[in-house]
């Protein structure tokens, strides 16, 4: 029986682990076979405080894991197959075994949706990205493409427009899905151009992106567009499919609840629909999606879980 089981090994899960063991809680972190989350797929991270020269994403995650393990977090390098929150203690199944805990922190993250076209896997981190806030800096004075027509694509384009020479939004239809306010900002920005009714069907380049093949969705005609970088912004998928009994919001993310105490003041910021189950990181956050915010949310979830256990002995 563990005090706390943490599901997920990105910045949220590992930070939650560090705080949970330092609060004296016997903690198991089920990290998955591909542990470490989205930062394992990135290269240089320059916006995580504490590293004056930046740090490679995988190295940052390795450091967090070592820190959590040194402090006493038990780490299980396997996938959990089910989280059952219908009764206490909560039961998490992994590798055919059932692990029990008094409290659970869900930090399973969200995965970017990719285009799944030729060249994408090879060129990730070499001009293909899903995070302009993270990578725009590397495209100072360069030509860039953003794929998508939702709010994320608008936001990526606006971030890139601050540094890049040009931003071309490639959208598969003739109108955006994004909110009017975001569209207006994008359409007013002189550096941003929109190519309507086009899909990217292939990336060009070997060691770095040099261009893309575009296909007209109406005529089927193909053409080449030279670019130094492609930002794919076609949505995220939160990893929520293995939970039983946890309420999700309208977008399919874990619904985070704020619970006030009897004094009317905020008591738990990271609660879910099930008392004793808390949430942190991108699995509930479709807005900020940064390593540092995920770490912060993980910290909040661990502090909440600790307080909840204290009050529900
Ligand atoms: P989204 O709203 O689902 O938009 C995804 C966009 O990608 C759509 O335009 C879609 O085209 C396009 N797309 C999907 N699959 C594609 C594919 N295979 N090839 C080419 N294009 C594809 O996702 P999102 O923009 O990430 O936003 C998610 C949620 O977060 C939304 O509710 C959004 O409002 C919110 N959000 C808010 C903000 C903000 O308020 N600042 C910022 C970011 C996100 P179609 O339009 O043709 O379907």
mmCIF file of C-alpha atoms and ligand atoms in Angstrom:
data_model
loop_
_atom_site.group_PDB
_atom_site.id
_atom_site.type_symbol
_atom_site.label_atom_id
_atom_site.label_comp_id
_atom_site.label_asym_id
_atom_site.label_seq_id
_atom_site.Cartn_x
_atom_site.Cartn_y
_atom_site.Cartn_z
ATOM 1 C CA UNK A 1 0.000 0.000 0.000
ATOM 2 C CA UNK A 2 1.425 3.347 -1.034
ATOM 3 C CA UNK A 3 0.444 6.728 0.321
ATOM 4 C CA UNK A 4 0.537 8.271 -3.119
ATOM 5 C CA UNK A 5 0.749 6.782 -6.594
ATOM 6 C CA UNK A 6 1.682 9.210 -9.341
ATOM 7 C CA UNK A 7 0.729 8.354 -12.910
ATOM 8 C CA UNK A 8 3.058 9.963 -15.429
ATOM 9 C CA UNK A 9 6.736 10.864 -15.544
ATOM 10 C CA UNK A 10 6.903 14.254 -17.259
ATOM 11 C CA UNK A 11 7.742 17.448 -15.350
ATOM 12 C CA UNK A 12 4.371 17.333 -13.533
ATOM 13 C CA UNK A 13 4.713 13.740 -12.313
ATOM 14 C CA UNK A 14 8.369 14.018 -11.306
ATOM 15 C CA UNK A 15 7.852 17.320 -9.480
ATOM 16 C CA UNK A 16 4.851 15.817 -7.694
ATOM 17 C CA UNK A 17 7.115 12.906 -6.691
ATOM 18 C CA UNK A 18 9.784 15.195 -5.278
ATOM 19 C CA UNK A 19 7.220 17.070 -3.171
ATOM 20 C CA UNK A 20 5.387 13.906 -2.077
ATOM 21 C CA UNK A 21 8.460 12.120 -0.698
ATOM 22 C CA UNK A 22 9.728 15.283 0.936
ATOM 23 C CA UNK A 23 6.362 15.430 2.744
ATOM 24 C CA UNK A 24 7.180 11.945 4.084
ATOM 25 C CA UNK A 25 4.762 10.068 1.820
ATOM 26 C CA UNK A 26 5.575 6.577 0.528
ATOM 27 C CA UNK A 27 5.343 7.285 -3.178
ATOM 28 C CA UNK A 28 5.274 5.136 -6.302
ATOM 29 C CA UNK A 29 5.581 6.772 -9.702
ATOM 30 C CA UNK A 30 4.379 4.726 -12.650
ATOM 31 C CA UNK A 31 6.284 6.302 -15.482
ATOM 32 C CA UNK A 32 5.548 4.308 -18.596
ATOM 33 C CA UNK A 33 7.969 2.542 -20.927
ATOM 34 C CA UNK A 34 8.609 5.776 -22.828
ATOM 35 C CA UNK A 35 9.086 7.736 -19.612
ATOM 36 C CA UNK A 36 9.814 11.473 -19.486
ATOM 37 C CA UNK A 37 6.952 12.931 -21.524
ATOM 38 C CA UNK A 38 7.144 15.414 -24.359
ATOM 39 C CA UNK A 39 10.512 16.895 -23.362
ATOM 40 C CA UNK A 40 12.140 13.603 -24.350
ATOM 41 C CA UNK A 41 11.254 14.561 -27.940
ATOM 42 C CA UNK A 42 12.775 18.032 -27.859
ATOM 43 C CA UNK A 43 16.322 19.305 -28.191
ATOM 44 C CA UNK A 44 17.501 22.526 -26.536
ATOM 45 C CA UNK A 45 15.241 23.893 -23.793
ATOM 46 C CA UNK A 46 16.053 27.529 -23.092
ATOM 47 C CA UNK A 47 13.020 28.619 -21.090
ATOM 48 C CA UNK A 48 13.285 26.351 -18.050
ATOM 49 C CA UNK A 49 14.804 28.523 -15.311
ATOM 50 C CA UNK A 50 18.060 27.464 -13.722
ATOM 51 C CA UNK A 51 20.055 26.640 -16.849
ATOM 52 C CA UNK A 52 21.816 29.775 -18.095
ATOM 53 C CA UNK A 53 22.960 28.080 -21.300
ATOM 54 C CA UNK A 54 19.801 26.009 -21.795
ATOM 55 C CA UNK A 55 19.628 22.241 -21.418
ATOM 56 C CA UNK A 56 18.694 19.379 -23.720
ATOM 57 C CA UNK A 57 15.126 18.164 -23.034
ATOM 58 C CA UNK A 58 16.112 14.523 -22.308
ATOM 59 C CA UNK A 59 18.920 15.653 -19.989
ATOM 60 C CA UNK A 60 16.505 17.872 -18.053
ATOM 61 C CA UNK A 61 14.138 14.926 -17.595
ATOM 62 C CA UNK A 62 16.981 12.595 -16.589
ATOM 63 C CA UNK A 63 18.017 15.145 -13.933
ATOM 64 C CA UNK A 64 14.456 15.369 -12.597
ATOM 65 C CA UNK A 65 14.199 11.566 -12.468
ATOM 66 C CA UNK A 66 17.526 11.205 -10.627
ATOM 67 C CA UNK A 67 16.473 13.903 -8.153
ATOM 68 C CA UNK A 68 13.128 12.190 -7.504
ATOM 69 C CA UNK A 69 14.770 8.756 -7.082
ATOM 70 C CA UNK A 70 17.515 10.074 -4.807
ATOM 71 C CA UNK A 71 14.852 11.548 -2.533
ATOM 72 C CA UNK A 72 13.021 8.221 -2.366
ATOM 73 C CA UNK A 73 10.396 8.030 -5.109
ATOM 74 C CA UNK A 74 9.949 4.422 -6.258
ATOM 75 C CA UNK A 75 9.912 4.376 -10.024
ATOM 76 C CA UNK A 76 8.107 1.783 -12.125
ATOM 77 C CA UNK A 77 9.212 1.809 -15.761
ATOM 78 C CA UNK A 78 6.072 0.300 -17.118
ATOM 79 C CA UNK A 79 2.671 1.341 -18.456
ATOM 80 C CA UNK A 80 -0.331 1.165 -16.168
ATOM 81 C CA UNK A 81 -3.256 -0.489 -17.870
ATOM 82 C CA UNK A 82 -6.075 0.808 -15.682
ATOM 83 C CA UNK A 83 -6.807 3.251 -12.899
ATOM 84 C CA UNK A 84 -9.820 2.281 -10.821
ATOM 85 C CA UNK A 85 -11.055 5.137 -8.655
ATOM 86 C CA UNK A 86 -14.452 3.686 -7.816
ATOM 87 C CA UNK A 87 -13.457 2.781 -4.231
ATOM 88 C CA UNK A 88 -10.646 3.383 -1.724
ATOM 89 C CA UNK A 89 -7.857 2.433 -1.604
ATOM 90 C CA UNK A 90 -7.482 3.306 -5.272
ATOM 91 C CA UNK A 91 -6.248 0.488 -7.485
ATOM 92 C CA UNK A 92 -3.798 0.899 -10.321
ATOM 93 C CA UNK A 93 -3.038 -2.088 -12.517
ATOM 94 C CA UNK A 94 0.400 -2.311 -14.114
ATOM 95 C CA UNK A 95 2.300 -5.342 -15.436
ATOM 96 C CA UNK A 96 -0.551 -7.591 -14.309
ATOM 97 C CA UNK A 97 -0.201 -6.460 -10.671
ATOM 98 C CA UNK A 98 -2.548 -4.249 -8.707
ATOM 99 C CA UNK A 99 -0.956 -1.393 -6.762
ATOM 100 C CA UNK A 100 -2.975 0.322 -4.050
ATOM 101 C CA UNK A 101 -2.752 3.887 -2.801
ATOM 102 C CA UNK A 102 -4.565 6.223 -0.448
ATOM 103 C CA UNK A 103 -4.221 9.104 -2.938
ATOM 104 C CA UNK A 104 -3.414 9.305 -6.647
ATOM 105 C CA UNK A 105 -1.978 12.097 -8.749
ATOM 106 C CA UNK A 106 -2.837 11.976 -12.430
ATOM 107 C CA UNK A 107 -0.047 13.519 -14.508
ATOM 108 C CA UNK A 108 -0.235 11.524 -17.711
ATOM 109 C CA UNK A 109 0.167 14.549 -19.973
ATOM 110 C CA UNK A 110 -1.071 15.117 -23.476
ATOM 111 C CA UNK A 111 0.520 14.248 -26.772
ATOM 112 C CA UNK A 112 0.725 16.630 -29.678
ATOM 113 C CA UNK A 113 -1.116 15.375 -32.693
ATOM 114 C CA UNK A 114 1.277 15.063 -35.609
ATOM 115 C CA UNK A 115 0.606 15.039 -39.319
ATOM 116 C CA UNK A 116 2.051 11.526 -39.754
ATOM 117 C CA UNK A 117 3.542 12.245 -43.144
ATOM 118 C CA UNK A 118 6.903 11.283 -44.664
ATOM 119 C CA UNK A 119 9.914 12.942 -43.047
ATOM 120 C CA UNK A 120 8.138 13.926 -39.828
ATOM 121 C CA UNK A 121 9.784 11.528 -37.397
ATOM 122 C CA UNK A 122 13.287 12.099 -38.834
ATOM 123 C CA UNK A 123 12.975 15.897 -38.804
ATOM 124 C CA UNK A 124 11.398 16.425 -35.363
ATOM 125 C CA UNK A 125 13.704 18.809 -33.517
ATOM 126 C CA UNK A 126 15.424 19.563 -36.849
ATOM 127 C CA UNK A 127 13.000 22.194 -38.048
ATOM 128 C CA UNK A 128 9.759 20.357 -37.216
ATOM 129 C CA UNK A 129 8.221 21.399 -33.906
ATOM 130 C CA UNK A 130 4.921 21.589 -32.061
ATOM 131 C CA UNK A 131 5.870 24.433 -29.717
ATOM 132 C CA UNK A 132 6.658 27.938 -30.927
ATOM 133 C CA UNK A 133 7.085 29.264 -27.383
ATOM 134 C CA UNK A 134 9.854 26.671 -26.951
ATOM 135 C CA UNK A 135 11.514 26.875 -30.366
ATOM 136 C CA UNK A 136 10.728 30.219 -32.066
ATOM 137 C CA UNK A 137 14.039 31.608 -30.910
ATOM 138 C CA UNK A 138 15.875 29.225 -33.267
ATOM 139 C CA UNK A 139 13.985 30.692 -36.242
ATOM 140 C CA UNK A 140 15.095 34.303 -35.855
ATOM 141 C CA UNK A 141 15.133 35.883 -39.332
ATOM 142 C CA UNK A 142 13.943 32.644 -40.983
ATOM 143 C CA UNK A 143 10.945 31.545 -43.041
ATOM 144 C CA UNK A 144 8.451 29.406 -41.159
ATOM 145 C CA UNK A 145 5.220 27.509 -41.753
ATOM 146 C CA UNK A 146 2.430 26.867 -39.234
ATOM 147 C CA UNK A 147 -0.057 24.074 -39.958
ATOM 148 C CA UNK A 148 -3.596 24.319 -38.550
ATOM 149 C CA UNK A 149 -6.527 26.679 -38.272
ATOM 150 C CA UNK A 150 -7.428 26.636 -34.567
ATOM 151 C CA UNK A 151 -6.430 28.915 -31.686
ATOM 152 C CA UNK A 152 -3.168 27.021 -31.206
ATOM 153 C CA UNK A 153 -2.133 27.681 -34.796
ATOM 154 C CA UNK A 154 -2.985 31.384 -34.398
ATOM 155 C CA UNK A 155 -0.960 31.554 -31.211
ATOM 156 C CA UNK A 156 2.015 29.751 -32.739
ATOM 157 C CA UNK A 157 1.951 32.119 -35.720
ATOM 158 C CA UNK A 158 1.837 35.226 -33.500
ATOM 159 C CA UNK A 159 4.728 33.983 -31.365
ATOM 160 C CA UNK A 160 6.787 33.218 -34.478
ATOM 161 C CA UNK A 161 5.970 36.565 -36.094
ATOM 162 C CA UNK A 162 7.900 38.308 -33.311
ATOM 163 C CA UNK A 163 11.188 36.757 -34.436
ATOM 164 C CA UNK A 164 10.883 35.001 -37.798
ATOM 165 C CA UNK A 165 11.285 36.688 -41.183
ATOM 166 C CA UNK A 166 7.964 35.253 -42.390
ATOM 167 C CA UNK A 167 5.173 33.009 -41.178
ATOM 168 C CA UNK A 168 2.921 31.126 -43.594
ATOM 169 C CA UNK A 169 -0.155 29.486 -42.095
ATOM 170 C CA UNK A 170 -1.212 26.447 -44.109
ATOM 171 C CA UNK A 171 -4.841 25.514 -43.488
ATOM 172 C CA UNK A 172 -6.812 22.707 -45.089
ATOM 173 C CA UNK A 173 -10.082 24.669 -45.453
ATOM 174 C CA UNK A 174 -11.083 28.193 -46.500
ATOM 175 C CA UNK A 175 -11.907 29.464 -43.007
ATOM 176 C CA UNK A 176 -10.323 29.221 -39.584
ATOM 177 C CA UNK A 177 -11.757 27.382 -36.616
ATOM 178 C CA UNK A 178 -10.000 29.809 -34.239
ATOM 179 C CA UNK A 179 -11.809 32.472 -32.201
ATOM 180 C CA UNK A 180 -12.519 35.731 -34.031
ATOM 181 C CA UNK A 181 -10.247 37.713 -31.729
ATOM 182 C CA UNK A 182 -7.267 35.465 -32.498
ATOM 183 C CA UNK A 183 -8.021 35.444 -36.224
ATOM 184 C CA UNK A 184 -8.160 39.245 -36.260
ATOM 185 C CA UNK A 185 -4.777 39.504 -34.603
ATOM 186 C CA UNK A 186 -3.273 37.074 -37.093
ATOM 187 C CA UNK A 187 -4.803 38.666 -40.171
ATOM 188 C CA UNK A 188 -3.566 42.120 -39.070
ATOM 189 C CA UNK A 189 0.027 40.959 -38.661
ATOM 190 C CA UNK A 190 1.971 41.913 -41.799
ATOM 191 C CA UNK A 191 4.534 39.108 -41.416
ATOM 192 C CA UNK A 192 1.827 36.406 -41.484
ATOM 193 C CA UNK A 193 0.405 35.096 -44.749
ATOM 194 C CA UNK A 194 -2.302 32.416 -45.079
ATOM 195 C CA UNK A 195 -2.469 29.648 -47.687
ATOM 196 C CA UNK A 196 -6.065 28.376 -47.706
ATOM 197 C CA UNK A 197 -7.199 24.913 -48.854
ATOM 198 C CA UNK A 198 -3.728 23.408 -48.630
ATOM 199 C CA UNK A 199 -2.298 20.424 -46.771
ATOM 200 C CA UNK A 200 1.312 19.588 -46.094
ATOM 201 C CA UNK A 201 1.896 16.103 -47.508
ATOM 202 C CA UNK A 202 5.672 15.743 -47.135
ATOM 203 C CA UNK A 203 8.649 17.395 -45.449
ATOM 204 C CA UNK A 204 11.777 18.087 -47.494
ATOM 205 C CA UNK A 205 15.331 18.018 -46.159
ATOM 206 C CA UNK A 206 17.598 15.458 -44.533
ATOM 207 C CA UNK A 207 19.553 16.996 -41.662
ATOM 208 C CA UNK A 208 17.137 19.956 -41.384
ATOM 209 C CA UNK A 209 13.838 21.015 -42.950
ATOM 210 C CA UNK A 210 14.321 22.837 -46.243
ATOM 211 C CA UNK A 211 10.721 22.860 -47.464
ATOM 212 C CA UNK A 212 7.388 21.103 -47.705
ATOM 213 C CA UNK A 213 5.163 19.687 -50.414
ATOM 214 C CA UNK A 214 1.720 21.290 -50.368
ATOM 215 C CA UNK A 215 -1.367 19.754 -51.903
ATOM 216 C CA UNK A 216 -4.388 21.836 -52.842
ATOM 217 C CA UNK A 217 -7.378 20.225 -51.115
ATOM 218 C CA UNK A 218 -9.741 21.357 -53.904
ATOM 219 C CA UNK A 219 -7.728 20.671 -57.076
ATOM 220 C CA UNK A 220 -5.245 18.068 -55.794
ATOM 221 C CA UNK A 221 -2.412 20.065 -57.398
ATOM 222 C CA UNK A 222 0.957 19.785 -55.643
ATOM 223 C CA UNK A 223 3.642 22.424 -55.230
ATOM 224 C CA UNK A 224 6.836 22.929 -53.256
ATOM 225 C CA UNK A 225 7.246 25.630 -50.609
ATOM 226 C CA UNK A 226 10.678 26.464 -49.261
ATOM 227 C CA UNK A 227 10.831 26.965 -45.494
ATOM 228 C CA UNK A 228 13.271 26.648 -42.601
ATOM 229 C CA UNK A 229 10.768 25.382 -40.060
ATOM 230 C CA UNK A 230 7.326 23.817 -39.723
ATOM 231 C CA UNK A 231 5.180 24.192 -36.606
ATOM 232 C CA UNK A 232 2.414 21.616 -36.435
ATOM 233 C CA UNK A 233 -0.536 23.009 -34.429
ATOM 234 C CA UNK A 234 -3.426 20.670 -35.143
ATOM 235 C CA UNK A 235 -4.325 19.891 -31.544
ATOM 236 C CA UNK A 236 -3.347 17.760 -28.554
ATOM 237 C CA UNK A 237 -4.720 14.521 -27.216
ATOM 238 C CA UNK A 238 -4.784 14.228 -23.424
ATOM 239 C CA UNK A 239 -3.871 10.782 -22.109
ATOM 240 C CA UNK A 240 -7.072 9.974 -20.254
ATOM 241 C CA UNK A 241 -8.301 6.722 -21.786
ATOM 242 C CA UNK A 242 -7.304 4.382 -18.932
ATOM 243 C CA UNK A 243 -9.228 6.050 -16.103
ATOM 244 C CA UNK A 244 -12.454 4.738 -14.719
ATOM 245 C CA UNK A 245 -14.730 7.119 -12.830
ATOM 246 C CA UNK A 246 -12.857 10.398 -13.342
ATOM 247 C CA UNK A 247 -14.839 13.253 -14.835
ATOM 248 C CA UNK A 248 -13.430 14.781 -18.004
ATOM 249 C CA UNK A 249 -14.245 18.255 -19.333
ATOM 250 C CA UNK A 250 -15.907 19.009 -22.679
ATOM 251 C CA UNK A 251 -12.535 18.862 -24.454
ATOM 252 C CA UNK A 252 -11.684 15.443 -22.963
ATOM 253 C CA UNK A 253 -9.127 16.733 -20.424
ATOM 254 C CA UNK A 254 -9.360 15.761 -16.742
ATOM 255 C CA UNK A 255 -11.794 18.207 -15.127
ATOM 256 C CA UNK A 256 -9.908 20.076 -12.403
ATOM 257 C CA UNK A 257 -11.978 21.199 -9.421
ATOM 258 C CA UNK A 258 -11.239 23.926 -6.949
ATOM 259 C CA UNK A 259 -12.471 23.067 -3.465
ATOM 260 C CA UNK A 260 -12.974 25.693 -0.785
ATOM 261 C CA UNK A 261 -12.651 25.069 2.926
ATOM 262 C CA UNK A 262 -15.266 25.946 5.539
ATOM 263 C CA UNK A 263 -13.722 29.402 5.814
ATOM 264 C CA UNK A 264 -14.598 29.983 2.143
ATOM 265 C CA UNK A 265 -10.935 30.130 1.138
ATOM 266 C CA UNK A 266 -9.382 27.944 -1.555
ATOM 267 C CA UNK A 267 -8.323 24.609 -0.062
ATOM 268 C CA UNK A 268 -7.473 22.351 -3.009
ATOM 269 C CA UNK A 269 -6.636 23.716 -6.442
ATOM 270 C CA UNK A 270 -5.910 20.368 -8.109
ATOM 271 C CA UNK A 271 -8.863 18.221 -7.026
ATOM 272 C CA UNK A 272 -10.819 16.043 -9.458
ATOM 273 C CA UNK A 273 -14.336 14.627 -9.334
ATOM 274 C CA UNK A 274 -13.036 11.896 -6.984
ATOM 275 C CA UNK A 275 -11.849 12.970 -3.498
ATOM 276 C CA UNK A 276 -8.259 11.812 -3.020
ATOM 277 C CA UNK A 277 -7.432 11.922 -6.729
ATOM 278 C CA UNK A 278 -5.551 15.028 -7.840
ATOM 279 C CA UNK A 279 -4.359 16.225 -11.228
ATOM 280 C CA UNK A 280 -1.366 18.147 -12.548
ATOM 281 C CA UNK A 281 0.177 19.087 -15.886
ATOM 282 C CA UNK A 282 -0.962 18.912 -19.488
ATOM 283 C CA UNK A 283 -3.564 16.193 -18.878
ATOM 284 C CA UNK A 284 -5.756 18.984 -17.471
ATOM 285 C CA UNK A 285 -4.128 22.022 -19.089
ATOM 286 C CA UNK A 286 -4.794 22.896 -22.695
ATOM 287 C CA UNK A 287 -3.841 26.520 -22.245
ATOM 288 C CA UNK A 288 -0.249 26.883 -21.029
ATOM 289 C CA UNK A 289 1.365 23.512 -21.890
ATOM 290 C CA UNK A 290 4.865 24.474 -20.698
ATOM 291 C CA UNK A 291 7.361 22.319 -18.812
ATOM 292 C CA UNK A 292 7.572 24.903 -16.055
ATOM 293 C CA UNK A 293 3.798 25.222 -15.650
ATOM 294 C CA UNK A 294 3.471 21.416 -15.634
ATOM 295 C CA UNK A 295 6.118 21.252 -12.888
ATOM 296 C CA UNK A 296 4.211 23.916 -10.943
ATOM 297 C CA UNK A 297 0.928 22.046 -11.327
ATOM 298 C CA UNK A 298 2.687 18.840 -10.169
ATOM 299 C CA UNK A 299 3.895 20.636 -7.055
ATOM 300 C CA UNK A 300 0.353 21.897 -6.331
ATOM 301 C CA UNK A 301 -1.084 18.382 -6.767
ATOM 302 C CA UNK A 302 1.425 16.876 -4.309
ATOM 303 C CA UNK A 303 0.811 19.593 -1.715
ATOM 304 C CA UNK A 304 -2.950 19.071 -2.099
ATOM 305 C CA UNK A 305 -2.638 15.270 -1.838
ATOM 306 C CA UNK A 306 -0.526 15.602 1.304
ATOM 307 C CA UNK A 307 -3.017 17.989 2.924
ATOM 308 C CA UNK A 308 -5.945 15.769 1.921
ATOM 309 C CA UNK A 309 -4.279 12.688 3.481
ATOM 310 C CA UNK A 310 -3.586 14.605 6.650
ATOM 311 C CA UNK A 311 -7.289 15.454 6.904
ATOM 312 C CA UNK A 312 -8.577 12.004 5.854
ATOM 313 C CA UNK A 313 -6.444 9.637 7.903
HETATM 314 P P1 LIG B 1 -8.460 22.692 -32.547
HETATM 315 O O1 LIG B 1 -9.308 23.823 -32.117
HETATM 316 O O2 LIG B 1 -9.007 21.319 -32.541
HETATM 317 O O3 LIG B 1 -7.959 23.048 -34.021
HETATM 318 C C1 LIG B 1 -7.190 22.135 -34.746
HETATM 319 C C2 LIG B 1 -6.954 22.722 -36.142
HETATM 320 O O4 LIG B 1 -6.093 21.849 -36.846
HETATM 321 C C3 LIG B 1 -8.242 22.843 -36.955
HETATM 322 O O5 LIG B 1 -8.223 24.037 -37.709
HETATM 323 C C4 LIG B 1 -8.188 21.625 -37.869
HETATM 324 O O6 LIG B 1 -8.739 21.848 -39.140
HETATM 325 C C5 LIG B 1 -6.705 21.441 -38.047
HETATM 326 N N1 LIG B 1 -6.378 20.038 -38.270
HETATM 327 C C6 LIG B 1 -6.729 18.966 -37.513
HETATM 328 N N2 LIG B 1 -6.197 17.829 -38.017
HETATM 329 C C7 LIG B 1 -5.514 18.210 -39.123
HETATM 330 C C8 LIG B 1 -4.729 17.496 -40.065
HETATM 331 N N3 LIG B 1 -4.542 16.168 -39.981
HETATM 332 N N4 LIG B 1 -4.165 18.190 -41.079
HETATM 333 C C9 LIG B 1 -4.317 19.532 -41.178
HETATM 334 N N5 LIG B 1 -5.030 20.270 -40.305
HETATM 335 C C10 LIG B 1 -5.623 19.609 -39.279
HETATM 336 O O7 LIG B 1 -7.101 22.593 -31.679
HETATM 337 P P2 LIG B 1 -6.249 23.758 -30.991
HETATM 338 O O8 LIG B 1 -6.058 24.905 -31.904
HETATM 339 O O9 LIG B 1 -5.042 23.074 -30.427
HETATM 340 O O10 LIG B 1 -7.156 24.214 -29.770
HETATM 341 C C11 LIG B 1 -7.617 23.272 -28.804
HETATM 342 C C12 LIG B 1 -8.471 23.981 -27.778
HETATM 343 O O11 LIG B 1 -7.652 24.845 -26.989
HETATM 344 C C13 LIG B 1 -9.529 24.871 -28.416
HETATM 345 O O12 LIG B 1 -10.692 24.799 -27.664
HETATM 346 C C14 LIG B 1 -8.931 26.243 -28.347
HETATM 347 O O13 LIG B 1 -9.908 27.268 -28.288
HETATM 348 C C15 LIG B 1 -8.117 26.161 -27.066
HETATM 349 N N6 LIG B 1 -6.982 27.084 -27.144
HETATM 350 C C16 LIG B 1 -7.178 28.365 -26.728
HETATM 351 C C17 LIG B 1 -6.149 29.268 -26.830
HETATM 352 C C18 LIG B 1 -6.368 30.678 -26.386
HETATM 353 O O14 LIG B 1 -7.450 30.981 -25.942
HETATM 354 N N7 LIG B 1 -5.408 31.549 -26.488
HETATM 355 C C19 LIG B 1 -4.911 28.912 -27.350
HETATM 356 C C20 LIG B 1 -4.746 27.598 -27.782
HETATM 357 C C21 LIG B 1 -5.794 26.697 -27.678
HETATM 358 P P3 LIG B 1 -10.317 22.011 -39.328
HETATM 359 O O15 LIG B 1 -10.639 23.382 -38.840
HETATM 360 O O16 LIG B 1 -10.496 21.849 -40.796
HETATM 361 O O17 LIG B 1 -10.945 20.915 -38.528
#
